[in-house]
Short mmCIF file of C-alpha atoms and ligand atoms in Angstrom, two decimals:
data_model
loop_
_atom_site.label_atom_id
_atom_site.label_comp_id
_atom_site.label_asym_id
_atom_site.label_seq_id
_atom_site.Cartn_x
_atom_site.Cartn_y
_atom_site.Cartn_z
CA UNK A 23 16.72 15.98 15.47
CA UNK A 24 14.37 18.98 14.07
CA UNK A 25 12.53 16.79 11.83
CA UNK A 26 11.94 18.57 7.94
CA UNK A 27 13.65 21.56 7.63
CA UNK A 28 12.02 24.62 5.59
CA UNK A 29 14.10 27.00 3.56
CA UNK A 30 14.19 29.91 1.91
CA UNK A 31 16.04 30.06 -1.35
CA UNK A 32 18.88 32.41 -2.32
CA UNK A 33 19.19 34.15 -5.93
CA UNK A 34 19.37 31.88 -9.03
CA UNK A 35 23.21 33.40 -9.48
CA UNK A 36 23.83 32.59 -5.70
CA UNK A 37 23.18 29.12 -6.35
CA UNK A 38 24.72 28.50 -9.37
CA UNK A 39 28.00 30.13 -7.81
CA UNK A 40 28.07 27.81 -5.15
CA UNK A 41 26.77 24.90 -7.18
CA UNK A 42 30.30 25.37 -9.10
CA UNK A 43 32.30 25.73 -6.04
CA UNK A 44 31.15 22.80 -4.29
CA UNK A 45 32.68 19.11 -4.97
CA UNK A 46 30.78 15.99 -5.87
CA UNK A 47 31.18 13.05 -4.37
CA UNK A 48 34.43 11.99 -6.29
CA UNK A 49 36.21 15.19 -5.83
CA UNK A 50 35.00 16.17 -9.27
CA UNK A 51 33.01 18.98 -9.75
CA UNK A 52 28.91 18.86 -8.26
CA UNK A 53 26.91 17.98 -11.40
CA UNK A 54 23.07 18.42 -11.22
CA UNK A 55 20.68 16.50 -14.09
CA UNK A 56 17.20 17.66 -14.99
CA UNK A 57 14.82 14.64 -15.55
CA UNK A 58 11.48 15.02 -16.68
CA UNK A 59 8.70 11.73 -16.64
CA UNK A 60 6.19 12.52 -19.19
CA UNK A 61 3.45 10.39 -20.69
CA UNK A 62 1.49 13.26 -23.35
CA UNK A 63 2.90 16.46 -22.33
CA UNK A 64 2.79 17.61 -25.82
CA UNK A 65 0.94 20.80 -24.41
CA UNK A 66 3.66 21.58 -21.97
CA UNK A 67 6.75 20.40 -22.59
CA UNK A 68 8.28 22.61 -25.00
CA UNK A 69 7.75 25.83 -23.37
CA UNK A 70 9.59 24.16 -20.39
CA UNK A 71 12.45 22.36 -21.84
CA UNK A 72 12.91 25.60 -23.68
CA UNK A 73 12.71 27.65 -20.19
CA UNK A 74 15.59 25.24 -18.75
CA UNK A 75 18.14 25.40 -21.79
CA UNK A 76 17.51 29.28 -21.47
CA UNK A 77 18.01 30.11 -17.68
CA UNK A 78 20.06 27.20 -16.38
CA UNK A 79 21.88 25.38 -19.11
CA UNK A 80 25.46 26.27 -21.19
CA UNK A 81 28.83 27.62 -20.10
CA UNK A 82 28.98 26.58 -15.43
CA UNK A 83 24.94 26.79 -15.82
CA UNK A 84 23.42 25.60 -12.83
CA UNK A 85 22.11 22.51 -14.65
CA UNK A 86 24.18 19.74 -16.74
CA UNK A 87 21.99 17.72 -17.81
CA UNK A 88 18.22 17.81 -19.36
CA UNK A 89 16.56 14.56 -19.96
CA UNK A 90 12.98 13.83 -20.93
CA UNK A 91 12.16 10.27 -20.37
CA UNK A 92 9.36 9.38 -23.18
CA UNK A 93 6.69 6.93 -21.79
CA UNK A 94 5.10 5.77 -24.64
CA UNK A 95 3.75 9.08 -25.70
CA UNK A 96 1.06 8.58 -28.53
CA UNK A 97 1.73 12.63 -28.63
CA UNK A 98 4.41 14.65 -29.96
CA UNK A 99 5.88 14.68 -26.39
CA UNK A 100 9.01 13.15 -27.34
CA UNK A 101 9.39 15.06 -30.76
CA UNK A 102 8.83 18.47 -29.17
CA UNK A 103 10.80 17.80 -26.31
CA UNK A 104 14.19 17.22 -28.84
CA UNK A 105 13.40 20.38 -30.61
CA UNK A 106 13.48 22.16 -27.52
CA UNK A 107 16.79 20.88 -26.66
CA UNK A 108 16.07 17.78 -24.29
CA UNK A 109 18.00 14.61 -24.35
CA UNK A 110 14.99 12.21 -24.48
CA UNK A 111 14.84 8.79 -23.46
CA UNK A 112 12.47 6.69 -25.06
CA UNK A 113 10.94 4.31 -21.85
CA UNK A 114 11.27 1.13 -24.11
CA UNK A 115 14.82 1.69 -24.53
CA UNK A 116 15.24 1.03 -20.80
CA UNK A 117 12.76 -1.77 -20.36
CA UNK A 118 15.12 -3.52 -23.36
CA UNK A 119 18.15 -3.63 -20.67
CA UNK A 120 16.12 -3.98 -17.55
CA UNK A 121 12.94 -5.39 -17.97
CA UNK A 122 9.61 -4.12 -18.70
CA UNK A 123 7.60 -1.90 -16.31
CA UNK A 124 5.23 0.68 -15.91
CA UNK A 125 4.47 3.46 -13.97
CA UNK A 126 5.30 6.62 -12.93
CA UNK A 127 7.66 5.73 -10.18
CA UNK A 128 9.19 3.07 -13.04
CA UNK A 129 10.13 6.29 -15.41
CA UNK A 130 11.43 7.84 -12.25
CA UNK A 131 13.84 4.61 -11.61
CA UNK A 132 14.48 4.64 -15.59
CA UNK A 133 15.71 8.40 -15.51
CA UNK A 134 18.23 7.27 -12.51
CA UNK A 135 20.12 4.66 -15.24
CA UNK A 136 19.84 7.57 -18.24
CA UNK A 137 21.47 10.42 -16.37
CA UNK A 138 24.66 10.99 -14.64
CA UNK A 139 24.38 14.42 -12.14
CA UNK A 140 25.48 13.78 -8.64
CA UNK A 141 21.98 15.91 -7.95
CA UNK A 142 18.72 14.73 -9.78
CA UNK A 143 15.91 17.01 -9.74
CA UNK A 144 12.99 15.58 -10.97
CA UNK A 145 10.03 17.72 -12.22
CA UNK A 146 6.50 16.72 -13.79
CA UNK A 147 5.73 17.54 -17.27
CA UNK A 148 2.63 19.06 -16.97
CA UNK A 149 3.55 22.16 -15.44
CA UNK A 150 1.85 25.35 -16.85
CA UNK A 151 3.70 27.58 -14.02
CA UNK A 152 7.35 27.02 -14.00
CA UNK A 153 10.38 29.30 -12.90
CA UNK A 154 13.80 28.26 -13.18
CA UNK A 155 14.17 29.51 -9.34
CA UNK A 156 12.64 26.42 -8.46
CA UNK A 157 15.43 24.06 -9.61
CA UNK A 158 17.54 26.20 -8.16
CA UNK A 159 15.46 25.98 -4.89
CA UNK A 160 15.47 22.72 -4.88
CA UNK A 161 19.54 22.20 -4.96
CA UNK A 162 20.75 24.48 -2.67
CA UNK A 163 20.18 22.50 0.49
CA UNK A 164 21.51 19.47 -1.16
CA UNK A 165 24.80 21.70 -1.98
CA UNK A 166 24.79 23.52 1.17
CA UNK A 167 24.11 20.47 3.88
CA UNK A 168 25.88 17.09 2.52
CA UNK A 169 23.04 15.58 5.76
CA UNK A 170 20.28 16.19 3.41
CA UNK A 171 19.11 13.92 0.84
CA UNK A 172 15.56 14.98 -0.74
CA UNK A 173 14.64 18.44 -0.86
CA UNK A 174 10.42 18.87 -1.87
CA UNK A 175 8.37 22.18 -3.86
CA UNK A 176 6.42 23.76 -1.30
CA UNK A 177 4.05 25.50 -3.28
CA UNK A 178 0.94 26.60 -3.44
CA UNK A 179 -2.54 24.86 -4.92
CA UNK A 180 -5.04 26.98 -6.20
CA UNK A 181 -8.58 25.15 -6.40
CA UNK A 182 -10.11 27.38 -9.06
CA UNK A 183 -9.74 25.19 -11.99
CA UNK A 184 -11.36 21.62 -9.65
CA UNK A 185 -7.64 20.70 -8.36
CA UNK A 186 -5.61 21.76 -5.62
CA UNK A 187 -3.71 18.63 -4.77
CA UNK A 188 -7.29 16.20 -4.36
CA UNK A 189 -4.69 13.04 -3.61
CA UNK A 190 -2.54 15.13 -1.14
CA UNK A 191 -5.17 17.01 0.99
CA UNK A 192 -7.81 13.48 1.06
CA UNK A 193 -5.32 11.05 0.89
CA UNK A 194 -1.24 11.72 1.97
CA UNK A 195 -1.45 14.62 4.68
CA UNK A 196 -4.08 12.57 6.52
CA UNK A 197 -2.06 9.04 6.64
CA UNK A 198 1.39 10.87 7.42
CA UNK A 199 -1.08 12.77 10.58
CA UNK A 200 -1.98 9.40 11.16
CA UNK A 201 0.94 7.30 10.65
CA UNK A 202 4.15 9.70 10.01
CA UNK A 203 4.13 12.74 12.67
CA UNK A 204 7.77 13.26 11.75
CA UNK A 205 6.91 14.26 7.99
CA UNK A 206 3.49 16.26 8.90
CA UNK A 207 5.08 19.53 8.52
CA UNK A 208 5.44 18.65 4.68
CA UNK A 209 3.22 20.99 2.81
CA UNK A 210 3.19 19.00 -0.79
CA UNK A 211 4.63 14.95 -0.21
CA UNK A 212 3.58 14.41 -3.80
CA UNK A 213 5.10 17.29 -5.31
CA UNK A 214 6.40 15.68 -8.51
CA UNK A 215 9.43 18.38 -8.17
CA UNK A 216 11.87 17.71 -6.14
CA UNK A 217 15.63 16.81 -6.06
CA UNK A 218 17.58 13.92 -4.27
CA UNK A 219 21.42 13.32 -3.90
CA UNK A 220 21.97 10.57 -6.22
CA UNK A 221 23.98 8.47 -3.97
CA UNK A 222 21.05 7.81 -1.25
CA UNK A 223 17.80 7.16 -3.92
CA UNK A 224 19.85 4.37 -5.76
CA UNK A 225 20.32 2.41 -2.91
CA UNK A 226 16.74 2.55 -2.23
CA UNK A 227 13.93 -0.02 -4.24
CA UNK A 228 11.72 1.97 -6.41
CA UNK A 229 7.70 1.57 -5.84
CA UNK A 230 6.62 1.79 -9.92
CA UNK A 231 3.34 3.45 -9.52
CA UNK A 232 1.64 6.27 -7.79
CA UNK A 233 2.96 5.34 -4.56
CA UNK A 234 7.07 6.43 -5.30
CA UNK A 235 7.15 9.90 -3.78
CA UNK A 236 5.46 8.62 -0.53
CA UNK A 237 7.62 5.50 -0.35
CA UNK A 238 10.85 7.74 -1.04
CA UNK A 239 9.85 9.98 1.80
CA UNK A 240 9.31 6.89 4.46
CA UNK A 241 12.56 4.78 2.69
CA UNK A 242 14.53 8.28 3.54
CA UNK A 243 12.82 9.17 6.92
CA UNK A 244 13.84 5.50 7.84
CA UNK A 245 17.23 5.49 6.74
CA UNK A 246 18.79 8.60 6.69
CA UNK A 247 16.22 10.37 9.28
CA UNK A 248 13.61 12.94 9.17
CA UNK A 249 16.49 15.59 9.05
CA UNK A 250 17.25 14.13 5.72
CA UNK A 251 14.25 15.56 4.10
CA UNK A 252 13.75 19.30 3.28
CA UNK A 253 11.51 21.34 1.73
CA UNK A 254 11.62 24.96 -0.07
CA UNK A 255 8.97 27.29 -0.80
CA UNK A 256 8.15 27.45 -4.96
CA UNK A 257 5.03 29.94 -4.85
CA UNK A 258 1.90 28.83 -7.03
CA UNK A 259 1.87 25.53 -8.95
CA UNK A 260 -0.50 25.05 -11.75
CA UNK A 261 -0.92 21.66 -13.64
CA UNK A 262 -3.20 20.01 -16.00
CA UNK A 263 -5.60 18.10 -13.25
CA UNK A 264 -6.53 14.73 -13.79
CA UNK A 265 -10.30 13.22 -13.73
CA UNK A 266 -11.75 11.82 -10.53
CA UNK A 267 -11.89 8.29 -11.71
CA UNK A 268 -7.75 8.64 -12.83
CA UNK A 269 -7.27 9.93 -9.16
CA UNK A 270 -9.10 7.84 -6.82
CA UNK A 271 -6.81 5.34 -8.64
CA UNK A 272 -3.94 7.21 -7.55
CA UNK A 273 -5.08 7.08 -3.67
CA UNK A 274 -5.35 3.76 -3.60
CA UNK A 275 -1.82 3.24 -5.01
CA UNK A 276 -0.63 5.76 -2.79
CA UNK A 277 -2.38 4.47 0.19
CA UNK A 278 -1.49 0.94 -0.25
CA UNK A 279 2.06 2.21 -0.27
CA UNK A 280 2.26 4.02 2.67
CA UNK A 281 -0.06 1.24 5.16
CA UNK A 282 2.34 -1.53 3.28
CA UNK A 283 5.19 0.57 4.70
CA UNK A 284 4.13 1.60 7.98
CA UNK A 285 3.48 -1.98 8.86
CA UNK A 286 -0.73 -1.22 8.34
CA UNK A 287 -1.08 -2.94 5.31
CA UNK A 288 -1.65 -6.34 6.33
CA UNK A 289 -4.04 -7.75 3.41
CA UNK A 290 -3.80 -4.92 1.26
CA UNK A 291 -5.53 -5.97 -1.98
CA UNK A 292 -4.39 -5.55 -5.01
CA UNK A 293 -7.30 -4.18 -7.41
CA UNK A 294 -9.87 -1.51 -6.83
CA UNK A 295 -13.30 -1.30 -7.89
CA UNK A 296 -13.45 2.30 -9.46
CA UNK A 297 -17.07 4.06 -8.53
CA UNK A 298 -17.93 2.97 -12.35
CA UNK A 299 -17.28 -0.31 -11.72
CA UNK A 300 -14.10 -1.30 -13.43
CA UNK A 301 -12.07 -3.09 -11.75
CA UNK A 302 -8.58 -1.83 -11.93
CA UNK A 303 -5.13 -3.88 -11.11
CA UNK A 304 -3.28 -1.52 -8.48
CA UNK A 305 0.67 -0.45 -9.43
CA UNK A 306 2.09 -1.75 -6.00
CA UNK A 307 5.41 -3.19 -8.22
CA UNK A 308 8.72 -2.11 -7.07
CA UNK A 309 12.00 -2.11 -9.15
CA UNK A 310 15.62 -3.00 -6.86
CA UNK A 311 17.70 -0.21 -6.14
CA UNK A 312 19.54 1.59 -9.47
CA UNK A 313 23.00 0.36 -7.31
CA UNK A 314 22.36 -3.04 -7.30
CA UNK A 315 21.07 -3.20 -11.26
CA UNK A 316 24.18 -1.26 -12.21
CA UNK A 317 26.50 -3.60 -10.15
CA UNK A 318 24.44 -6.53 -11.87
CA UNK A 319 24.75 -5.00 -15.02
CA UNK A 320 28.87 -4.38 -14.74
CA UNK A 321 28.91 -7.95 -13.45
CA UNK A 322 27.53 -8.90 -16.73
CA UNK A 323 29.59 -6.33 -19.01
CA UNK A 324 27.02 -3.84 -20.29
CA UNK A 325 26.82 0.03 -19.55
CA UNK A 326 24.14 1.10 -17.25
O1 UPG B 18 2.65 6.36 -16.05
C1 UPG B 18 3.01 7.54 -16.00
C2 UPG B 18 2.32 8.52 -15.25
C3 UPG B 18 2.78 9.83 -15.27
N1 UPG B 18 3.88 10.19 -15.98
C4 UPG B 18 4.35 11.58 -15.96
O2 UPG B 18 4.58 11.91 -14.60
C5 UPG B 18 4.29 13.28 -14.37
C6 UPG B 18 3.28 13.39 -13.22
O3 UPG B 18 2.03 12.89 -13.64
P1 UPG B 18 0.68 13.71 -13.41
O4 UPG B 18 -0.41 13.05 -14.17
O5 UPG B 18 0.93 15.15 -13.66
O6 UPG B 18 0.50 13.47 -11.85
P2 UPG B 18 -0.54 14.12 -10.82
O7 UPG B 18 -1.88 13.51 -10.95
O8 UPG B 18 -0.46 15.57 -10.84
O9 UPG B 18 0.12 13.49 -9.47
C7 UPG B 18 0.79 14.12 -8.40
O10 UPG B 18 0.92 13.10 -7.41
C8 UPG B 18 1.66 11.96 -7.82
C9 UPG B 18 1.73 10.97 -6.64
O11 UPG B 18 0.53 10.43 -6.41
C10 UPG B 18 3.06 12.36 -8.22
O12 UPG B 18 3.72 11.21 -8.71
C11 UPG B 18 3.01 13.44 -9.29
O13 UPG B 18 4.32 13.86 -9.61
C12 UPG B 18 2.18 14.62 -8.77
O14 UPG B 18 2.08 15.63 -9.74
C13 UPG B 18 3.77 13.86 -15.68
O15 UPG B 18 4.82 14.53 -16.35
C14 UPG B 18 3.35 12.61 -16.44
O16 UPG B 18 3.40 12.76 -17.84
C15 UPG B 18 4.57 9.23 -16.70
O17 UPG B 18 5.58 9.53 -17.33
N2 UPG B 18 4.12 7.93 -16.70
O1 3PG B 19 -1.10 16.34 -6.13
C1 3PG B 19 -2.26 15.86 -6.07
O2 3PG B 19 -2.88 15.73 -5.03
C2 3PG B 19 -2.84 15.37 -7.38
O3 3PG B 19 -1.94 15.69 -8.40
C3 3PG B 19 -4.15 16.02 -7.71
O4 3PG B 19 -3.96 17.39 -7.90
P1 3PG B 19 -5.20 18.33 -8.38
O5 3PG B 19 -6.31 18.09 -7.42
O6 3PG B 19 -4.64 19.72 -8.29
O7 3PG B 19 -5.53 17.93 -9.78
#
């Protein structure tokens, strides 16, 4: 056991070469699907949806599949996002089939049931520094080593604008030094971008908040084994930063997730006080593995 493995990634056309060589799981070719979680990403979404179609999409492109998953943007998120090219999935659409939820870990379950690739490689919406490389990044160990399951962004944070990953550096990196040794040499656990191999994450429940990426990670670790996690170095990652008040909402989802996990948790409560006094309900909901909702909904004759 080496615990998380770091890698270096080849050339886009490297990737994509052995992307198409490689089998999925039913002999058929590897497929690899795109999803994107965005609540008002109006600002951003465009210029990336249009960077993927570009660099990675047509003719044995790297990527198969681009889907936006709309969560009841008040924006033109969703609008901008078909323009560009994007299959988008309106959030409500799901919730009709399988129940209502919310969340960003619930859009993340929701993409599972609206895409097909054998490879899923999730990325956030808000991105203002994006290169295709980093998709690519992200699936090579998963096409290169069938042992790993999640590979992470390693990038790096600048703190010039106020941000610089506030939840990760005060909240995650401490509790996994505190609680999950085997996972300290993570540079970014919340990294919205990363990709998983399809057939692990949807036999795994879904936390619906804050908390997903950090449950993922321990739900992997425990399964499959620190050697199923990777991670790949990105370079700088900007994003539009969220207020205080919106974050220390965040930790507290997060960190209920990980003590609940790690067997701390014993009377975790379920609402924090904000420092302005409201009084918020905490997003510590989890959704049943994607396997077990398909099977369900087979059982009962519809399409997943
Ligand atoms: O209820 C939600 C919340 C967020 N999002 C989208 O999810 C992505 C990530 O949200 P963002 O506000 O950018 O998250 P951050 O505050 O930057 O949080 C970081 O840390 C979180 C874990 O705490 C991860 O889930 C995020 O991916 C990671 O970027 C964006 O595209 C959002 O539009 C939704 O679709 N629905
Ligand atoms: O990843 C994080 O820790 C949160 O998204 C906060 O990031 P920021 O401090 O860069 O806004």
């Amino acid at each position: 056991m080496n615990g998380v493995q770091t890698f270096r990634a080849s050339s886009v056309e490297a990737i994509r070469r052995a992307k198409l060589a490689a089998p999925g799981p039913s002999g058929a070719p590897l497929t690899v699907s795109v999803c994107i979680p965005c609540k008002n990403e109006a600002e951003t979404i465009g210029d990336l949806v249009t960077t993927i179609r570009a660099s990675l999409m047509g003719d044995d492109g790297l990527v198969d599949e681009l889907v936006v998953i709309d969560d009841r943007s008040v924006d033109d998120t969703a609008r901008l996002a078909r323009e560009a090219g994007a299959d988008v999935v309106h959030i409500e659409d799901v919730h009709e089939s399988y129940g209502i939820g919310r969340g960003k870990g619930n859009v993340l379950w929701a993409s599972l049931l609206a895409s097909h690739g054998d490879l899923v490689v999730w990325l956030d919406g808000d991105l203002t520094t994006f290169e295709p490389s980093w998709v690519a990044g992200l699936v090579e160990p998963l096409v290169a080593h069938d042992d790993i399951a999640l590979v992470k962004a390693a990038s790096e944070r600048p703190d010039d604008e106020g941000g610089g990953g506030r939840t990760t550096e005060l909240v995650a990196r401490p509790l996994m030094s505190l609680y999950l040794p085997a996972l300290t040499d993570l540079r970014q656990p919340l990294a919205g971008e990363y990709a998983v191999r399809r057939t692990v994450v949807e036999t795994l429940p879904f936390v619906t908040g804050w908390g997903v990426e950090m449950a993922l990670l321990i739900d992997i670790a425990n399964t499959c084994g620190p050697d199923a996690i990777a991670q790949v170095d990105v370079g700088v990652r900007r994003h539009r930063h969220q207020s205080l008040t919106s974050l220390s909402v965040q930790a507290a989802e997060v960190m209920a997730t990980v003590l609940g996990r790690v067997g701390a948790g014993h009377q975790v409560a379920t609402t924090f006080r904000r420092s302005d006094g409201v009084e918020v309900a905490l997003n510590l909901d989890e959704r049943p593995p994607v396997a077990e909702v398909v099977r369900g909904a087979s059982a009962a004759g519809r399409t997943a």
